[in-house]
């Protein structure tokens, strides 16, 4: 495991190695503007950095996401308004923070249920929190599900919530899950960390709340649940965003310019 000083040495060596490679590369591609600015901050020439964003496979995540009634019955979700999260349960995802908002949300919307699909290091801690708050009827854990089954769970969810906490990682990197949700015309509510703000335009293709602000998250959830008349247009805008900018066909095409410049002009 190593001591803190050993980790410090490893971090500095890793960072120095990364910077050396970046400085000596002819061209660099990165998935988001947060990482681009990190590179620029290390003295890497802006001219040789190209942002080619994260993307999803439109064939895997269709615009029509049908509800699996049998699955809904099996999970005890019939008649529920469903908030959901799909992904890995890491501390930085803020799932404990989300669970802690549920008692307040239930006071105002008693039929709401939170569906957590996935697993990870925080799973047992989250289950203990649910037990402590007596939320076992309102927070459902499915465990990890096979990739080919993921759409069945997306189809049950009304609002996808991504409550990532503010830290270097979440401010620099854009996640894939909100894009998967948008591809299926789902409503997305996410914290306003840098990675989310690169994907979500407030009130256009999704919604943002102040990261780490429990009251703001609670209020935003309730406002969204009370504004269902806006859902169709938000969902359509989300799908259009993925179709136009965030799919693999577009991303792969972006590499052509990078390779053409290298083959035609050498070092940028």
PDB file of N, CA and C in Angstrom, residues 93 118 122 127 131 159:
ATOM      1  N   UNK A  93     -19.297   9.514  -6.569  1.00  0.00           N
ATOM      2  CA  UNK A  93     -20.571   9.594  -7.277  1.00  0.00           C
ATOM      3  C   UNK A  93     -21.652  10.272  -6.436  1.00  0.00           C
ATOM      4  N   UNK A 118     -26.276  -1.330 -10.146  1.00  0.00           N
ATOM      5  CA  UNK A 118     -24.823  -1.433 -10.214  1.00  0.00           C
ATOM      6  C   UNK A 118     -24.253  -1.936  -8.915  1.00  0.00           C
ATOM      7  N   UNK A 122     -18.678   1.199  -2.508  1.00  0.00           N
ATOM      8  CA  UNK A 122     -19.557   1.847  -1.530  1.00  0.00           C
ATOM      9  C   UNK A 122     -20.863   1.096  -1.293  1.00  0.00           C
ATOM     10  N   UNK A 127     -26.032   0.533   1.651  1.00  0.00           N
ATOM     11  CA  UNK A 127     -27.101  -0.303   2.199  1.00  0.00           C
ATOM     12  C   UNK A 127     -27.275  -0.066   3.692  1.00  0.00           C
ATOM     13  N   UNK A 131     -30.639   1.345   5.631  1.00  0.00           N
ATOM     14  CA  UNK A 131     -31.184   0.690   6.821  1.00  0.00           C
ATOM     15  C   UNK A 131     -31.325   1.678   7.970  1.00  0.00           C
ATOM     16  N   UNK A 159     -36.464   9.797 -13.870  1.00  0.00           N
ATOM     17  CA  UNK A 159     -35.425  10.829 -13.806  1.00  0.00           C
ATOM     18  C   UNK A 159     -34.111  10.180 -13.374  1.00  0.00           C
TER      19      UNK A 159
END
